[in-house]
Amino acid sequence: MLSLRRYFPIFDWGRRYDRAALSSDLLAALIVTIMLIPQSLAYALLAGLPPEAGIYASIAPLVLYAIFGTSRALAVGPVAVVSLLTASAVGQVAVQGSAGYAAAALSLALMSGLMLLLLGFLRLGFLVNFLSHPVIAGFITASGILIATSQIKHLLGIEAGGHTLPKMVASILAHLRETNIATLVIGMSVIGFLFWVRRGMKPFLLGMGVPPRFADILTKAGPVAAVAASTAAVSVFGLAERGVNIVGEVPQGLPPLTLPALSPDLLGALLMPAILISVIGFVESVSVAQTLAAKRRQRIDPDQELIGLGAANVGAAFTGGYPVTGGFARSVVNFDAGAQTPAAGLFTAIGLGIAALAFTPLVHDLPNATLAATIVVAVLGLVDLSILRRTWNYSVSDFAAVAATIVLTLCLGVEIGVASGVATSVMLQIYKTSRPHVAEVGLVPGTQHFRNVLRHRVETDPTLLTLRVDEALYFANARFLEAQIQARVTEGCRIRDVVLMFSAVNAVDYSALESLEAINFRLRDMGIRLHLSEVKGPVMDRLKRSHFLDELTGEVFLSQYDAWRCLRDERQSAAAE
Amino acid sequence: MLSLRRYFPIFDWGRRYDRAALSSDLLAALIVTIMLIPQSLAYALLAGLPPEAGIYASIAPLVLYAIFGTSRALAVGPVAVVSLLTASAVGQVAVQGSAGYAAAALSLALMSGLMLLLLGFLRLGFLVNFLSHPVIAGFITASGILIATSQIKHLLGIEAGGHTLPKMVASILAHLRETNIATLVIGMSVIGFLFWVRRGMKPFLLGMGVPPRFADILTKAGPVAAVAASTAAVSVFGLAERGVNIVGEVPQGLPPLTLPALSPDLLGALLMPAILISVIGFVESVSVAQTLAAKRRQRIDPDQELIGLGAANVGAAFTGGYPVTGGFARSVVNFDAGAQTPAAGLFTAIGLGIAALAFTPLVHDLPNATLAATIVVAVLGLVDLSILRRTWNYSVSDFAAVAATIVLTLCLGVEIGVASGVATSVMLQIYKTSRPHVAEVGLVPGTQHFRNVLRHRVETDPTLLTLRVDEALYFANARFLEAQIQARVTEGCRIRDVVLMFSAVNAVDYSALESLEAINFRLRDMGIRLHLSEVKGPVMDRLKRSHFLDELTGEVFLSQYDAWRCLRDERQSAAAE
């Protein structure tokens, strides 16, 4: 029963479900449904898919996440960055608009879903740790710029292509003369209106005496108003005949049962994008879920989140959708509107199902420029170049990771951008730990403490060299330690004993073990003994499994003070003889 | 002058050169020259190059290393593993025996040389730290097996190909029926003789009353005796006409001036192999040099070693050679024979120059099987499968890195093998540090020390949670810390204050900073304050460059005891009011 509840959190909250939660959830679902209709159409456009794919991707995935997910407020569906990744991946294997394109998007959702499920069952969520915050921030910012640029063609009513910034800009410039003025006017008006909705509408309504809660709901309905007004304008003025691209026929009905394409070549080509979508989607979703859970002192389980998102993506693959994840904007709206349990997601799914059944004819005359405008306004919130300044102030290596990710994502594409960011941050981390702080220490007079000889007035002995290493020893710094000791020993020609103080050494891997053995033998060849002091329990346990302690020319002292006292006594008795 | 001496160590030892050093160096050069003649021919065979390439690769590189290198005893030239890497890389871009093949080998030496020089001037030697000892050990062992297997065709006198173990074995089995019996007899006799030379000859000579020093020199001349005897056998019995493959015509003369091929396609194809040869060659060379330097309490400078090896490879590229590095066997012989300075290398180069001018007709009838036999006997010493057992006993993650390297090198080739080994060890290192030890601590009664509540009897307070994190905080463990704190705080519902004890936190990168900020805000949303204690100086300096300390809901305490006392007093006075 416990494991059933672990894998099906719905049994946990479902048993305590009551009327109060029901009414909160119903209200939240209504607000989110109104917000999601234009958003889903817009993200499908961004992904290069027919508009209904966006609606379908918000139905089954919401139901499945409600069953398997652990966050009370997360809303799952198409999001901007994952839609961009889908367009970039599927665009490489199929022509946009073809049947193969939609089928490849389903395959991508299936692969991504299966990967997330696998990571969840194997409890391998730690793999997302390879993405550092600067890499994610850089990637999201660069994606926002790419997405906004990709919508310019819809705002101008021209044909243009490209998946990198230079190619997109070149393509737009080449077709600039074909701009459709009516389209441009619609697009710019909607952008202007939406910015006003975001910044000026709520204060305006409050000034008019509208109650705050109602003003809030009206503000969220802003995009719907833009959709309604621009659709009406197209119908009334017959703008479709003047070259304004519209959404057109959207099939009426519930999500169909679809089968992803499964040819090995296709799956091979989509493997890397699927990994990227899984990881980026999971990271975005988990950070939203954690932030919202903390506000109500709730917990989410990251490994179970992998299962919830995995199930949602598998669901999208079989119901005409495309890859989905937990979205920031929709989740915050859901949370603010008072959603108490994942049942709010179930109700939203029902709302969208009704919309798909009954309301799709209403969007026939909706101009693509309106959808593009809603995307542009939404993603400009993702663009945050201040991360460059903030990391620059904090540390150069974090800045390097951000800058590499942004520049390479913009110029070479999303996959190379993220991969380079990960590689950069891993390499810099290894570089930073490859040159650990090694301090020569001496005894602080009148105490049993040993401190850095360069910073404190301490007692030392010319025949004894004591070094404190401030880092776990592993392959990246093993050779550095060898070189450091060799250098210091050849400088002090009277040295007879070397003590390595291990108080800050949290681990010793096999490379470091071999380096310690080499150091031991090289010192022996010079007639110098090697000792250790203050070795931590887990490190000592490991060393005991090797021959190192048998071969060690000196001793292992419990404390550095013991080492000092014992070696000094030994020397004095030798001198007395 | 100092910088001149830094880049030209020859000015350092050259000024103090005397008659005693001269005679030691001359004797060492004589012994090494005798040993190198068959070895150079054999490694050229392994690299798929004409025999003279091996001799040429031992002349200019020795001279250049003597000028720029810092080791007193290192002998530079063709070595087994680098020859294998050359064969594998050049075999992918040209047909063995063609002019393009030799030119590509020169290009490989040039690229590798320029890379080493660049790394040396930029002092980027740390990059080799990405190769952990288990990866190197696994790679050397797998290379030994590949090299020995690649020589079987010469021992059988058959044609066979392949660069991976399964392909080589399949190819040998397919051609097994074409075995030339005379070749097989020569090969097996030489292998048997060389093993006897290694194991039984010295005791035998000592038993005959030969003085130890002379017995030593005779033992080192063993391969030369095998070369002479098998060459004589071929000449006397006319075995070349019976299908025994022989070395044949070797041009007489000093190394020619050669120009590497420089087409962009070729250089692109050789880029990854050149990186691999540079790194593997440098690592092998530096560890030999460090071991020998320590025996005489001397130092080597790894960054200057990059320059020495780089110059040697550039030299090889323009004098008909191929990639070279410092060899273990030849350096040990040079050291044991008494070489005092790099001048021994200069004299060896002169000896090999004389051999190239005068003695090449002598090896016309030398059977390839003899050379293959010397390679097999030499490389079997590299094969050490005990590394699997030793790492298994010490730590599973090191074992995984060795096993992956060995299996993938044998089955998929040298480049994929090393790359996978590096990726495995880096990922395991990040995994290990991604779940740091986080202990809840309490006050040891009667002291000011705080210890783990699970291991010690300590005082705690239900409204105060104190956690000690035993690892530097960076992107790989930042999210883990967030989840840990969230989990512990939701368990203890009376908690009002959380103190993070930073005594073992050596660093906080930008990802960890953002996680700390997120933790701070989430705790604030729960009505809990966050405090830090015992923050190290460098970490505090960095935190001060961000807004974190301004936003922190609690305080930064100098010591954990201060935090305990202050928070307890505050609570008591609040309770009293």
mmCIF file of C-alpha atoms in Angstrom, chain B residues 15-167:
data_model
loop_
_atom_site.group_PDB
_atom_site.id
_atom_site.type_symbol
_atom_site.label_atom_id
_atom_site.label_comp_id
_atom_site.label_asym_id
_atom_site.label_seq_id
_atom_site.Cartn_x
_atom_site.Cartn_y
_atom_site.Cartn_z
ATOM 1 C CA ARG B 15 77.692 25.683 -17.947
ATOM 2 C CA ARG B 16 78.656 23.114 -15.329
ATOM 3 C CA TYR B 17 79.511 20.298 -17.737
ATOM 4 C CA ASP B 18 82.802 18.492 -16.921
ATOM 5 C CA ARG B 19 84.960 15.532 -17.901
ATOM 6 C CA ALA B 20 83.365 13.134 -15.379
ATOM 7 C CA ALA B 21 79.893 13.848 -16.708
ATOM 8 C CA LEU B 22 81.197 13.491 -20.276
ATOM 9 C CA SER B 23 82.541 9.994 -19.751
ATOM 10 C CA SER B 24 79.369 8.842 -17.942
ATOM 11 C CA ASP B 25 77.216 10.268 -20.713
ATOM 12 C CA LEU B 26 79.311 8.664 -23.488
ATOM 13 C CA LEU B 27 79.032 5.192 -21.942
ATOM 14 C CA ALA B 28 75.268 5.554 -21.422
ATOM 15 C CA ALA B 29 74.858 6.758 -25.029
ATOM 16 C CA LEU B 30 76.703 3.694 -26.362
ATOM 17 C CA ILE B 31 74.476 1.254 -24.472
ATOM 18 C CA VAL B 32 71.260 3.081 -25.415
ATOM 19 C CA THR B 33 72.273 3.271 -29.100
ATOM 20 C CA ILE B 34 72.790 -0.500 -29.286
ATOM 21 C CA MET B 35 69.397 -1.059 -27.667
ATOM 22 C CA LEU B 36 67.591 1.492 -29.856
ATOM 23 C CA ILE B 37 68.558 0.195 -33.304
ATOM 24 C CA PRO B 38 66.298 -2.896 -33.298
ATOM 25 C CA GLN B 39 63.669 -1.137 -31.167
ATOM 26 C CA SER B 40 63.339 1.789 -33.571
ATOM 27 C CA LEU B 41 62.941 -0.544 -36.566
ATOM 28 C CA ALA B 42 60.323 -2.567 -34.668
ATOM 29 C CA TYR B 43 58.190 0.427 -33.622
ATOM 30 C CA ALA B 44 58.261 1.775 -37.199
ATOM 31 C CA LEU B 45 56.861 -1.606 -38.279
ATOM 32 C CA LEU B 46 54.145 -1.288 -35.602
ATOM 33 C CA ALA B 47 53.264 2.216 -36.847
ATOM 34 C CA GLY B 48 53.001 0.860 -40.398
ATOM 35 C CA LEU B 49 55.934 2.999 -41.571
ATOM 36 C CA PRO B 50 59.172 2.090 -43.407
ATOM 37 C CA PRO B 51 61.916 0.960 -40.945
ATOM 38 C CA GLU B 52 64.123 4.035 -41.363
ATOM 39 C CA ALA B 53 61.286 6.240 -39.987
ATOM 40 C CA GLY B 54 61.934 4.679 -36.578
ATOM 41 C CA ILE B 55 65.634 5.580 -36.700
ATOM 42 C CA TYR B 56 64.976 9.107 -37.981
ATOM 43 C CA ALA B 57 62.391 9.638 -35.209
ATOM 44 C CA SER B 58 65.154 8.927 -32.669
ATOM 45 C CA ILE B 59 67.681 11.493 -33.941
ATOM 46 C CA ALA B 60 66.343 15.088 -34.263
ATOM 47 C CA PRO B 61 63.834 14.623 -31.399
ATOM 48 C CA LEU B 62 66.641 13.511 -29.039
ATOM 49 C CA VAL B 63 68.674 16.621 -29.933
ATOM 50 C CA LEU B 64 65.722 18.987 -29.473
ATOM 51 C CA TYR B 65 64.684 17.422 -26.184
ATOM 52 C CA ALA B 66 68.274 17.746 -24.942
ATOM 53 C CA ILE B 67 68.018 21.510 -25.578
ATOM 54 C CA PHE B 68 64.516 22.176 -24.222
ATOM 55 C CA GLY B 69 63.727 19.328 -21.791
ATOM 56 C CA THR B 70 64.214 19.422 -18.030
ATOM 57 C CA SER B 71 64.747 15.738 -17.243
ATOM 58 C CA ARG B 72 68.362 14.597 -17.000
ATOM 59 C CA ALA B 73 67.662 10.986 -17.987
ATOM 60 C CA LEU B 74 64.581 10.930 -20.224
ATOM 61 C CA ALA B 75 65.183 9.346 -23.645
ATOM 62 C CA VAL B 76 62.769 10.538 -26.337
ATOM 63 C CA GLY B 77 61.784 8.591 -29.442
ATOM 64 C CA PRO B 78 59.195 6.173 -30.821
ATOM 65 C CA VAL B 79 57.351 4.186 -28.152
ATOM 66 C CA ALA B 80 54.909 1.290 -28.421
ATOM 67 C CA VAL B 81 51.632 2.990 -27.428
ATOM 68 C CA VAL B 82 52.211 6.119 -29.521
ATOM 69 C CA SER B 83 53.176 3.929 -32.490
ATOM 70 C CA LEU B 84 49.881 2.066 -32.118
ATOM 71 C CA LEU B 85 47.970 5.371 -31.918
ATOM 72 C CA THR B 86 49.794 6.557 -35.055
ATOM 73 C CA ALA B 87 48.896 3.391 -36.963
ATOM 74 C CA SER B 88 45.267 3.683 -35.868
ATOM 75 C CA ALA B 89 44.986 7.382 -36.805
ATOM 76 C CA VAL B 90 46.918 7.398 -40.067
ATOM 77 C CA GLY B 91 45.293 4.119 -41.163
ATOM 78 C CA GLN B 92 41.974 5.963 -41.263
ATOM 79 C CA VAL B 93 43.156 8.609 -43.733
ATOM 80 C CA ALA B 94 45.681 6.813 -45.991
ATOM 81 C CA VAL B 95 46.627 3.357 -47.274
ATOM 82 C CA GLN B 96 49.602 1.784 -45.502
ATOM 83 C CA GLY B 97 52.732 1.863 -47.663
ATOM 84 C CA SER B 98 51.578 4.848 -49.752
ATOM 85 C CA ALA B 99 53.393 8.194 -49.827
ATOM 86 C CA GLY B 100 50.285 9.763 -48.285
ATOM 87 C CA TYR B 101 50.631 7.455 -45.275
ATOM 88 C CA ALA B 102 54.135 8.652 -44.392
ATOM 89 C CA ALA B 103 53.148 12.288 -45.031
ATOM 90 C CA ALA B 104 50.126 11.942 -42.740
ATOM 91 C CA ALA B 105 52.356 10.531 -39.994
ATOM 92 C CA LEU B 106 54.524 13.661 -40.340
ATOM 93 C CA SER B 107 51.392 15.855 -40.099
ATOM 94 C CA LEU B 108 50.347 14.014 -36.979
ATOM 95 C CA ALA B 109 53.772 14.658 -35.406
ATOM 96 C CA LEU B 110 53.586 18.337 -36.386
ATOM 97 C CA MET B 111 50.089 18.845 -34.944
ATOM 98 C CA SER B 112 50.955 16.996 -31.781
ATOM 99 C CA GLY B 113 54.158 19.028 -31.431
ATOM 100 C CA LEU B 114 52.398 22.358 -31.936
ATOM 101 C CA MET B 115 49.700 21.397 -29.424
ATOM 102 C CA LEU B 116 52.284 20.481 -26.811
ATOM 103 C CA LEU B 117 54.143 23.762 -27.414
ATOM 104 C CA LEU B 118 50.892 25.725 -27.115
ATOM 105 C CA LEU B 119 49.947 23.966 -23.875
ATOM 106 C CA GLY B 120 53.431 24.647 -22.582
ATOM 107 C CA PHE B 121 53.474 28.361 -23.426
ATOM 108 C CA LEU B 122 49.961 28.813 -22.011
ATOM 109 C CA ARG B 123 50.982 26.691 -18.987
ATOM 110 C CA LEU B 124 47.907 24.513 -19.556
ATOM 111 C CA GLY B 125 49.540 21.277 -18.469
ATOM 112 C CA PHE B 126 46.681 20.795 -16.009
ATOM 113 C CA LEU B 127 44.522 19.517 -18.877
ATOM 114 C CA VAL B 128 46.200 16.126 -18.571
ATOM 115 C CA ASN B 129 44.618 15.871 -15.122
ATOM 116 C CA PHE B 130 41.411 14.777 -16.797
ATOM 117 C CA LEU B 131 43.085 11.399 -17.307
ATOM 118 C CA SER B 132 42.734 9.527 -14.042
ATOM 119 C CA HIS B 133 45.278 6.832 -13.152
ATOM 120 C CA PRO B 134 42.720 4.025 -13.622
ATOM 121 C CA VAL B 135 41.917 5.307 -17.111
ATOM 122 C CA ILE B 136 45.624 5.441 -18.024
ATOM 123 C CA ALA B 137 46.308 2.008 -16.537
ATOM 124 C CA GLY B 138 43.312 0.530 -18.348
ATOM 125 C CA PHE B 139 44.323 2.184 -21.594
ATOM 126 C CA ILE B 140 47.958 1.015 -21.411
ATOM 127 C CA THR B 141 46.882 -2.553 -20.647
ATOM 128 C CA ALA B 142 44.352 -2.606 -23.488
ATOM 129 C CA SER B 143 46.963 -1.065 -25.822
ATOM 130 C CA GLY B 144 49.447 -3.784 -24.882
ATOM 131 C CA ILE B 145 46.910 -6.449 -25.816
ATOM 132 C CA LEU B 146 46.074 -4.681 -29.093
ATOM 133 C CA ILE B 147 49.753 -4.252 -29.986
ATOM 134 C CA ALA B 148 50.652 -7.886 -29.230
ATOM 135 C CA THR B 149 47.658 -9.056 -31.280
ATOM 136 C CA SER B 150 48.599 -6.752 -34.162
ATOM 137 C CA GLN B 151 52.010 -8.462 -34.391
ATOM 138 C CA ILE B 152 50.616 -11.988 -34.738
ATOM 139 C CA LYS B 153 50.316 -11.515 -38.508
ATOM 140 C CA HIS B 154 54.065 -10.828 -38.758
ATOM 141 C CA LEU B 155 54.851 -13.863 -36.607
ATOM 142 C CA LEU B 156 52.724 -16.055 -38.900
ATOM 143 C CA GLY B 157 53.798 -14.346 -42.134
ATOM 144 C CA ILE B 158 50.199 -13.640 -43.191
ATOM 145 C CA GLU B 159 48.223 -10.595 -44.326
ATOM 146 C CA ALA B 160 45.641 -9.421 -41.781
ATOM 147 C CA GLY B 161 44.061 -6.124 -40.745
ATOM 148 C CA GLY B 162 41.777 -4.396 -38.245
ATOM 149 C CA HIS B 163 42.274 -1.872 -35.454
ATOM 150 C CA THR B 164 40.045 -3.463 -32.799
ATOM 151 C CA LEU B 165 40.486 -6.812 -31.079
ATOM 152 C CA PRO B 166 37.421 -8.561 -32.570
ATOM 153 C CA LYS B 167 38.322 -7.440 -36.111
#
